[in-house]
Structures are given as C-alpha cells and as structure tokens.
PDB file of C-alpha atoms in Angstrom:
ATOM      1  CA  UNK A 284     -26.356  -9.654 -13.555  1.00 85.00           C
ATOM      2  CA  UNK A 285     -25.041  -8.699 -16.787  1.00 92.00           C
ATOM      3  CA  UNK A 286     -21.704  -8.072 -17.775  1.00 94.00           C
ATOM      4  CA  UNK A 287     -21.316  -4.576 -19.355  1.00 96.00           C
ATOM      5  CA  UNK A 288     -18.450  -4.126 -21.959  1.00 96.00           C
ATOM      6  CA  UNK A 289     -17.202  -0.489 -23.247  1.00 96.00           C
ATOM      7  CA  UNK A 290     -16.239  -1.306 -26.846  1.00 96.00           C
ATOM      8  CA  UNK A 291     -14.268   1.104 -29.191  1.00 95.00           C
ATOM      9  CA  UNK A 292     -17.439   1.903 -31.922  1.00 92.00           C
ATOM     10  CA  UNK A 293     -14.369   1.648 -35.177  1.00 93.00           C
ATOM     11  CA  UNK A 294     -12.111  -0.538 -33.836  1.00 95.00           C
ATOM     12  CA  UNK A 295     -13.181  -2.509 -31.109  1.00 96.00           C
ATOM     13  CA  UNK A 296     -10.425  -4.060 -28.925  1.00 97.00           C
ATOM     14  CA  UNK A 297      -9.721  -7.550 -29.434  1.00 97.00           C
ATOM     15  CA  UNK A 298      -9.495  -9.056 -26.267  1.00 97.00           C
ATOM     16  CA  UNK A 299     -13.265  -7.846 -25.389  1.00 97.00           C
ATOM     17  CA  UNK A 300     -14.795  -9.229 -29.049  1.00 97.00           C
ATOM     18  CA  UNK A 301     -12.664 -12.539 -27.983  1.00 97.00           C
ATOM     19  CA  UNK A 302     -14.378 -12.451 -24.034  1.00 97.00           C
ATOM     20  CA  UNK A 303     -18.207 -12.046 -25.507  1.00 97.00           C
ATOM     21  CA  UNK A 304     -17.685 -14.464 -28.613  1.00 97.00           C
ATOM     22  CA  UNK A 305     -16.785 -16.931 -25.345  1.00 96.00           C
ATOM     23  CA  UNK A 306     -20.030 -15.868 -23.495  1.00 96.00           C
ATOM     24  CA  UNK A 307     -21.677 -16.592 -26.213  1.00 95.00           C
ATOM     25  CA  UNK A 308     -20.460 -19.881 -26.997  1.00 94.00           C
ATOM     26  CA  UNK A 309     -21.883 -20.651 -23.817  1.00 93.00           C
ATOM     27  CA  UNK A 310     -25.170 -20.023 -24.230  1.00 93.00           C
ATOM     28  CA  UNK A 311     -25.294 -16.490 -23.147  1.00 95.00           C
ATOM     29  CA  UNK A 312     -27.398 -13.977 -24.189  1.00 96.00           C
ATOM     30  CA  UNK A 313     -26.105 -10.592 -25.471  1.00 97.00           C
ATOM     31  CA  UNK A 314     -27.233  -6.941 -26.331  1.00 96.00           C
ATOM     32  CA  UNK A 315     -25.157  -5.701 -28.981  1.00 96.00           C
ATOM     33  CA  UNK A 316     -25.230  -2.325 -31.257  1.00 94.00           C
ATOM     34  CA  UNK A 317     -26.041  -2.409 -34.909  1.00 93.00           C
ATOM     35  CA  UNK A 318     -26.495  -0.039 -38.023  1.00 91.00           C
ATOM     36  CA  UNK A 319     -30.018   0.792 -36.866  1.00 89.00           C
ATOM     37  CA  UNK A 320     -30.787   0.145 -33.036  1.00 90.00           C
ATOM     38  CA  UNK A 321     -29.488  -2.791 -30.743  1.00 93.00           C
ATOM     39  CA  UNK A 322     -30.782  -6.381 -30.960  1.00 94.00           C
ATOM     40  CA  UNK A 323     -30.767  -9.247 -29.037  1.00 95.00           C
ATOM     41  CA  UNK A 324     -28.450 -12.207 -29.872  1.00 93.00           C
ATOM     42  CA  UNK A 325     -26.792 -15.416 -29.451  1.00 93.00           C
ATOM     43  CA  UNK A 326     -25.673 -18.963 -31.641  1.00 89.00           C
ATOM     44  CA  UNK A 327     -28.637 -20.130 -33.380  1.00 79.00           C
ATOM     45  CA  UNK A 328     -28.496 -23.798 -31.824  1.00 69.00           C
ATOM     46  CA  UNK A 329     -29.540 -22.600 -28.475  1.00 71.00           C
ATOM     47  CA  UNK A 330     -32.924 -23.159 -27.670  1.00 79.00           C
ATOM     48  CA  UNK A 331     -32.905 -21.780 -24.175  1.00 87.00           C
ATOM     49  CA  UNK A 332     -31.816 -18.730 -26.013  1.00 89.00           C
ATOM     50  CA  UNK A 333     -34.413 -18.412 -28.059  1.00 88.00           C
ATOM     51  CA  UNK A 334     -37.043 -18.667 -25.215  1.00 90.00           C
ATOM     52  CA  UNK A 335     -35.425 -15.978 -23.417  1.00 93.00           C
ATOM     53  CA  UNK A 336     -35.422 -13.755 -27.104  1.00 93.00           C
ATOM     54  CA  UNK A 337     -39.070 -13.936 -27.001  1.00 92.00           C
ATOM     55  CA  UNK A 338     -39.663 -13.391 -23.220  1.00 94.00           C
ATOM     56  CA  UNK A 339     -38.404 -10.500 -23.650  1.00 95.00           C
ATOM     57  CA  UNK A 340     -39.438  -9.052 -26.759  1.00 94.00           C
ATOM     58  CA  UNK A 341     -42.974 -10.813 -25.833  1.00 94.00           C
ATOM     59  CA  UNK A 342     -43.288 -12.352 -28.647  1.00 90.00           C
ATOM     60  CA  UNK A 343     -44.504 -16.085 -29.631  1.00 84.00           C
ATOM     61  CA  UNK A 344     -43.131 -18.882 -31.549  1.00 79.00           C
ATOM     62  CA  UNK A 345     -44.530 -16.936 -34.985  1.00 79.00           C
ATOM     63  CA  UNK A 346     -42.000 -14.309 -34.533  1.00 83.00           C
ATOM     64  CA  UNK A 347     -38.903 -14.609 -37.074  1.00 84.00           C
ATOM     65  CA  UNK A 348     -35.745 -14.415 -36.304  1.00 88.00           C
ATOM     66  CA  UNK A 349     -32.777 -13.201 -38.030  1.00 92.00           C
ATOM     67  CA  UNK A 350     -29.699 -14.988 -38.709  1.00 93.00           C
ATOM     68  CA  UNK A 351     -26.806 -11.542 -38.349  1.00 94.00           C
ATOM     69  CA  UNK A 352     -24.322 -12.637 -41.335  1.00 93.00           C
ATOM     70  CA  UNK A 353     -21.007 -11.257 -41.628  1.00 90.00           C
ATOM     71  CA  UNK A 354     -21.285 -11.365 -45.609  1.00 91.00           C
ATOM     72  CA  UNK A 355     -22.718 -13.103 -47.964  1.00 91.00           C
ATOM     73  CA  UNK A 356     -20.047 -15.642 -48.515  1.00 88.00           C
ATOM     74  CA  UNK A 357     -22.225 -18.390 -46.531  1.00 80.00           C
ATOM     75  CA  UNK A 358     -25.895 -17.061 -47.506  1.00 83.00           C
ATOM     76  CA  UNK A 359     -26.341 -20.536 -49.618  1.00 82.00           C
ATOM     77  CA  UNK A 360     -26.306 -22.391 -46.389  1.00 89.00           C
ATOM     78  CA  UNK A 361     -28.695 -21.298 -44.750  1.00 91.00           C
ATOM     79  CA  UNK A 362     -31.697 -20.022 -47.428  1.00 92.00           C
ATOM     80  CA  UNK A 363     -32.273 -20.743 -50.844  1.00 92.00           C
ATOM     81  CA  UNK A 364     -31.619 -17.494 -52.628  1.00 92.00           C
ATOM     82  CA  UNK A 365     -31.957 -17.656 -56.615  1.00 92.00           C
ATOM     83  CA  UNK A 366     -29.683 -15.102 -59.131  1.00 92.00           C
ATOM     84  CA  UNK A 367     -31.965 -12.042 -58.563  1.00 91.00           C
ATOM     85  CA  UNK A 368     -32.448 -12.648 -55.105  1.00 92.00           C
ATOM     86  CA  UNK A 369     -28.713 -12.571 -54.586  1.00 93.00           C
ATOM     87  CA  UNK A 370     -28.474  -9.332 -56.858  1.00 92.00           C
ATOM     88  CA  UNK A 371     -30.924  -7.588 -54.589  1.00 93.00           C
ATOM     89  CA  UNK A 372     -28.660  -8.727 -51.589  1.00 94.00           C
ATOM     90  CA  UNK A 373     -24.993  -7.849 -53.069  1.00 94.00           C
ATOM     91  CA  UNK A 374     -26.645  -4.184 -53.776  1.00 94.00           C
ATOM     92  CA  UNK A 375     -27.747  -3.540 -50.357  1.00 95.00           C
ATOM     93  CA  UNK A 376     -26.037  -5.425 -47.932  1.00 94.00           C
ATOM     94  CA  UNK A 377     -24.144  -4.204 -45.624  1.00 95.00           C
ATOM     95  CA  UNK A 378     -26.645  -2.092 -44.784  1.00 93.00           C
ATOM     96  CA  UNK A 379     -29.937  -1.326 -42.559  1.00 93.00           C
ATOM     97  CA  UNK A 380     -32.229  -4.199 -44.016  1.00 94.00           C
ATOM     98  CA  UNK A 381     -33.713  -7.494 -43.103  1.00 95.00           C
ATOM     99  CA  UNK A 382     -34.469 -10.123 -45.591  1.00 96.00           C
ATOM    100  CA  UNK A 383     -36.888 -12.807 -45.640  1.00 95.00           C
ATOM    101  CA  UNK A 384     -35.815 -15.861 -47.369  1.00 95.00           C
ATOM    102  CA  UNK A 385     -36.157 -19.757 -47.313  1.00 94.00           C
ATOM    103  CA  UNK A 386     -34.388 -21.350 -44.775  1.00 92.00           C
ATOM    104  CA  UNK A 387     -32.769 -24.330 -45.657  1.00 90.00           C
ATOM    105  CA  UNK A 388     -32.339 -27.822 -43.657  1.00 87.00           C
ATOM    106  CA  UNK A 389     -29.111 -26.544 -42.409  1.00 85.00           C
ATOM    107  CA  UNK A 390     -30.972 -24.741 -39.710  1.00 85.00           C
ATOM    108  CA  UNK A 391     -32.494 -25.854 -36.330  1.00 80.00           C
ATOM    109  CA  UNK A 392     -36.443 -25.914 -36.996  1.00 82.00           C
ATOM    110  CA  UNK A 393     -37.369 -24.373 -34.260  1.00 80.00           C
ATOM    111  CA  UNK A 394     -35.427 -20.828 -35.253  1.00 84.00           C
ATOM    112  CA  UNK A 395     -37.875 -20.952 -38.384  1.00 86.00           C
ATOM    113  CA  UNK A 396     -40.763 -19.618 -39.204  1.00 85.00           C
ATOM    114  CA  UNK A 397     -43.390 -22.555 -37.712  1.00 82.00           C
ATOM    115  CA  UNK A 398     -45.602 -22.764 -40.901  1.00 85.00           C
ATOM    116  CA  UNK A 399     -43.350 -20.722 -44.211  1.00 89.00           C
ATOM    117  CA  UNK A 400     -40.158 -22.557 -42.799  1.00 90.00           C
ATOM    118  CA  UNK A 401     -38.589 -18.790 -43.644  1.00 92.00           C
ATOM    119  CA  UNK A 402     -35.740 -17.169 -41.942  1.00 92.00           C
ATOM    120  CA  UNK A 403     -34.404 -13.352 -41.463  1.00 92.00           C
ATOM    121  CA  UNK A 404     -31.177 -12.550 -43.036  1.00 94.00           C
ATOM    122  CA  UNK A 405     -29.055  -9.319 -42.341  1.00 93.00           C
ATOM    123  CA  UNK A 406     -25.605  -8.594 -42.968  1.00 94.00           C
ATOM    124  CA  UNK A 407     -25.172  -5.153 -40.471  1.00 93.00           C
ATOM    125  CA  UNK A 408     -22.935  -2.770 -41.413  1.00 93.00           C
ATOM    126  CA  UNK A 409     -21.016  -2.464 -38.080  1.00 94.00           C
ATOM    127  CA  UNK A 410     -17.611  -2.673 -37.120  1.00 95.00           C
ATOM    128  CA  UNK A 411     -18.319  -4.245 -33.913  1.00 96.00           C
ATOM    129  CA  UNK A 412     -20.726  -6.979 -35.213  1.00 96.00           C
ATOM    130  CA  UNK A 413     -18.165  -7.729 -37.978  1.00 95.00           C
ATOM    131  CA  UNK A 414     -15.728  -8.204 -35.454  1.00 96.00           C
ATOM    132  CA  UNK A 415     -17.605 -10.375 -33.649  1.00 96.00           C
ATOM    133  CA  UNK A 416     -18.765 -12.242 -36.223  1.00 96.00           C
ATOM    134  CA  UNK A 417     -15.284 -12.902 -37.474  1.00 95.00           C
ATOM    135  CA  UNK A 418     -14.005 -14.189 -34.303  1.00 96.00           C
ATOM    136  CA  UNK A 419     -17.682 -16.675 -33.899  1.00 95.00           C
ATOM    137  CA  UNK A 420     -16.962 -17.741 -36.899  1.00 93.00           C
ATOM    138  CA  UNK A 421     -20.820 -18.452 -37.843  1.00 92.00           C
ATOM    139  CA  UNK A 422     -23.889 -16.354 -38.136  1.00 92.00           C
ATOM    140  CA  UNK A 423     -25.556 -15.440 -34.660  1.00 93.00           C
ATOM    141  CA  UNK A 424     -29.241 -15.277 -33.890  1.00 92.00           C
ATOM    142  CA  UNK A 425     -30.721 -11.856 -33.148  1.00 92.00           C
ATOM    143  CA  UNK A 426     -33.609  -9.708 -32.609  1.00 92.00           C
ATOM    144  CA  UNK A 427     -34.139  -6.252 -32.703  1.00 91.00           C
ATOM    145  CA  UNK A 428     -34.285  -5.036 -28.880  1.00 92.00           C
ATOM    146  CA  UNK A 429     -38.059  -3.557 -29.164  1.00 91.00           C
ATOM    147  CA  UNK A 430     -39.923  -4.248 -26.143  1.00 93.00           C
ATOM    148  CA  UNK A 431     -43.322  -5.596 -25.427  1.00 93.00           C
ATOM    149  CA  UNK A 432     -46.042  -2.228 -26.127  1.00 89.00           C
ATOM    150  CA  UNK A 433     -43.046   0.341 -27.073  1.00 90.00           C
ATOM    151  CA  UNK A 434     -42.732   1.970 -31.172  1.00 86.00           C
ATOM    152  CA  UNK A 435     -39.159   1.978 -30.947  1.00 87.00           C
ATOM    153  CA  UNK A 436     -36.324  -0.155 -30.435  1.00 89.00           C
ATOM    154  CA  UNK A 437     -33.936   0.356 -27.665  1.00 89.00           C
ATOM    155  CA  UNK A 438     -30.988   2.124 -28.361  1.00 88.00           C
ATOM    156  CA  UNK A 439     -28.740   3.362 -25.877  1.00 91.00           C
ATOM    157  CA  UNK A 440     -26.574   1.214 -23.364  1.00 93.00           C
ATOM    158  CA  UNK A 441     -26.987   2.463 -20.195  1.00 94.00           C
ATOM    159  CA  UNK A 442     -30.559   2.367 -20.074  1.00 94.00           C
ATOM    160  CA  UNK A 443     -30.403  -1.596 -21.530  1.00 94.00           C
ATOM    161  CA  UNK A 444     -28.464  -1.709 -18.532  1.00 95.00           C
ATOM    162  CA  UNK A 445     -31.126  -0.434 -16.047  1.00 94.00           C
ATOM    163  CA  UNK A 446     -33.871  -1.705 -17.241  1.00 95.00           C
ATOM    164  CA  UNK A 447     -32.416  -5.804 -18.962  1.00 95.00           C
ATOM    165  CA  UNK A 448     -28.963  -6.017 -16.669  1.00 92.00           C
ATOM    166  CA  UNK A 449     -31.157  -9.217 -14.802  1.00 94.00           C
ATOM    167  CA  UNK A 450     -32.629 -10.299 -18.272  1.00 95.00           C
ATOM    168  CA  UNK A 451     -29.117 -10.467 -20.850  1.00 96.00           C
ATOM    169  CA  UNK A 452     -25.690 -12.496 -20.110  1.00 97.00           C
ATOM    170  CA  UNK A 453     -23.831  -9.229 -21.648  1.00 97.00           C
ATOM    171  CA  UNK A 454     -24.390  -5.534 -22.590  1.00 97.00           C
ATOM    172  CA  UNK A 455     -21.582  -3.860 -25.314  1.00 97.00           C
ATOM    173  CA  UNK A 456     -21.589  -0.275 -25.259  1.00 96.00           C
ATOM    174  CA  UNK A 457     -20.031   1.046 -28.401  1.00 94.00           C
ATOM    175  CA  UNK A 458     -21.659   4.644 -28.368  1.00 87.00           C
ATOM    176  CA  UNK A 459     -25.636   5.243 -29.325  1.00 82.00           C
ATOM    177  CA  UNK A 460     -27.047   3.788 -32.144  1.00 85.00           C
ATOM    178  CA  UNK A 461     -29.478   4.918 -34.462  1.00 78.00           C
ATOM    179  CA  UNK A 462     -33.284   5.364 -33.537  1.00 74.00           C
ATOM    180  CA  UNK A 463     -34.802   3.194 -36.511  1.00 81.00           C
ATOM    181  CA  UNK A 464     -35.329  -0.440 -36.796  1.00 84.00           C
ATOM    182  CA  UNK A 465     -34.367  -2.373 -40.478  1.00 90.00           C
ATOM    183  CA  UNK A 466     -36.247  -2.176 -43.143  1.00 93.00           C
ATOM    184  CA  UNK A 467     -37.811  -5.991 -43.756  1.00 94.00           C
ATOM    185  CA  UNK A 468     -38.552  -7.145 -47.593  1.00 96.00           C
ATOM    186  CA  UNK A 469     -40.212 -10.342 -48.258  1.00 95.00           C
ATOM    187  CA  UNK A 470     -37.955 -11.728 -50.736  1.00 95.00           C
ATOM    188  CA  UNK A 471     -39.782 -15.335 -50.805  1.00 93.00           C
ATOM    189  CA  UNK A 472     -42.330 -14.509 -53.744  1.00 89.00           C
ATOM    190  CA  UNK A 473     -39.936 -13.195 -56.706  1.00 79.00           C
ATOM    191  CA  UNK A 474     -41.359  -9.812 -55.847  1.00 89.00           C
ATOM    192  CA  UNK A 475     -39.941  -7.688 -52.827  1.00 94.00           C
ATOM    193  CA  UNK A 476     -42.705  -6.853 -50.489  1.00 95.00           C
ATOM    194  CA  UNK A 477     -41.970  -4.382 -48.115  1.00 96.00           C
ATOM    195  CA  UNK A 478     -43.073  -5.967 -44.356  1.00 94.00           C
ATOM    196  CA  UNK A 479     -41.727  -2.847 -42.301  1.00 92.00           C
ATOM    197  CA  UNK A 480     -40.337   0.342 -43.253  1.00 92.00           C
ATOM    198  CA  UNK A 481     -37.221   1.440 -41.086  1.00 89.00           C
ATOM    199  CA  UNK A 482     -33.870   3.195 -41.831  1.00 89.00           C
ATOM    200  CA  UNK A 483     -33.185   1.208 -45.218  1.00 91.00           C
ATOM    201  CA  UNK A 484     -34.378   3.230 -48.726  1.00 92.00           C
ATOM    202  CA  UNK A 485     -37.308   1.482 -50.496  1.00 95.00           C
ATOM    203  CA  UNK A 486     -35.671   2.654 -53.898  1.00 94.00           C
ATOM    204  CA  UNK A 487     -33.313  -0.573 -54.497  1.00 92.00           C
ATOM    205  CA  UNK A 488     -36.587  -3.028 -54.176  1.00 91.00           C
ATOM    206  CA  UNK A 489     -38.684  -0.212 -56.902  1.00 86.00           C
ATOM    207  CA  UNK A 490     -41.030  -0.010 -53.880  1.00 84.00           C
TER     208      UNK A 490
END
C-alpha cells in the first residue's frame, strides 16, 4: 500500500523530501508531480524498478526513459551533448521538454535505449522535484504516468491513489498538475526532430 505524502507545491517541507529521498534509496517506486503531468520514478540503478515502470505504463524494453536532472551541471555524465546541443538545453531547460541524447557508459545499459544506446533528459521546472533532487543528490529515473490505452497522462493525486496505491512505494500530492505531457526533441542527429508535441513551444527548436 502506498504511502501518500501532502507536500507544500512552493516550498515543500523538508522532513517529507528527506522521508521519500529514503524510500527511494531503497528501491521504492514513487509518483511525483512535475511541470506538465506526474511521472513515475526512482534511482536509475534499480532494475526491479524499471520492470515495475513498464508494467505499468505497459510498455516494453524499447520504451526510453528519462533521466529527471536537477540542472545541467552534470548533463556531461550521462550523454554526449556537443556546443549547440548544450545551447538548445541552457535556453529551455527548466522547462516542459524531454530531450533525446546519447547516453554515455556512465549509465546502466539496461535504462538505454536497446539498439540507439539513447537516453531522455529533462530538467523539470518544479519546486518539489528540485527539492528532491537536491537532497538524492543524483538524477532519478522517471516516466511520464500515462497508462496503458489512455491519451493523457495522469494528473491528479487522489485518483493515482485509487487506482496505483497497490502498484507505487509512494504518492506526493503537491496540488494538480498540468494536463499535457513534455514536449520530446530528438537531439541525436544535429537537427531537432520533434518526437511528441506536449506543453513545451516548438519555436526554440525553429520547428
């Protein structure tokens, strides 16, 4: 059963960012809000974790995940990201978009893309995921909460609770999010190419 956490949506009370930074650690599995709906997440060398990711979202190992970054201050360990690649990023991060990049050996394998070796990258712009990010101390490991056959992602707490409180370790509640998923640009070819269109504007990527 998960645990369900009421978290202050500006500034979110310390001693509950420090309790689900711990479940986490141990492998648990959490529901969290961000800039555009919730997502799924956990530490990136779990590979229980990522199982139970794509259970859920009923999805298969082709699916790419995102590493949630709290800037871009460690972006060079984990993908290879060349000078206009990281001016497309500085413009538009934090912010409602997902990036596609190489991943680089200093991830697991198996949270890579099984034949481009690409990961996600986002950098939310949330005061709860920054919070929790800065007391982790390292990226986390998400996907958006969309479930198998529905449009949308899941956005509201309460009914993640009734309908994922046997399925997620923990549940934080920090008001409703917004209805749209990211925006995802390809950023692998030196071109963006737009994968999905969500909250984020096209116009930084001239797309």
């Amino acid at each position: 059963m998960a645990q369900f956490f009421s978290v202050h949506p500006e500034q979110p009370q310390p001693r509950l960012v420090k309790q689900a930074a711990e479940i986490m650690r141990k492998g648990g599995l959490v529901a969290f809000p961000t800039d555009s709906a919730y997502a799924l997440g956990g530490l990136t060398g779990d590979n229980a974790l990522l199982a139970r990711i794509r259970r859920i979202r009923g999805v298969d190992e082709r699916h790419h995940f995102t590493l949630i970054c709290r800037d871009l201050s460690d972006i060079a360990t984990y993908a290879r990201v060349d000078n206009s690649q990281y001016r497309l990023l500085k413009a538009t991060t934090p912010g409602p978009y997902t990036f596609i990049l190489e991943g680089t050996k200093e991830l697991p394998r198996r949270v890579l893309h099984p034949k481009r070796k690409t990961i996600g990258l986002r950098v939310p712009d949330h005061p709860v995921v920054a919070a929790l990010l800065a007391e982790l101390g390292e990226p986390m490991l998400s996907s958006t909460l969309l479930l198998p056959d529905e449009e949308t992602p899941l956005t509201d707490a309460e009914e993640i609770r009734e309908r994922l409180e046997k399925e997620v370790d923990l549940i934080i509640e920090a008001g409703p999010c917004r209805g749209e998923a990211t925006t995802i640009i390809d950023l692998t070819s030196g071109t963006p190419e737009l994968i999905r269109e969500g909250r984020g504007s096209l116009t930084p990527f001239g797309l």
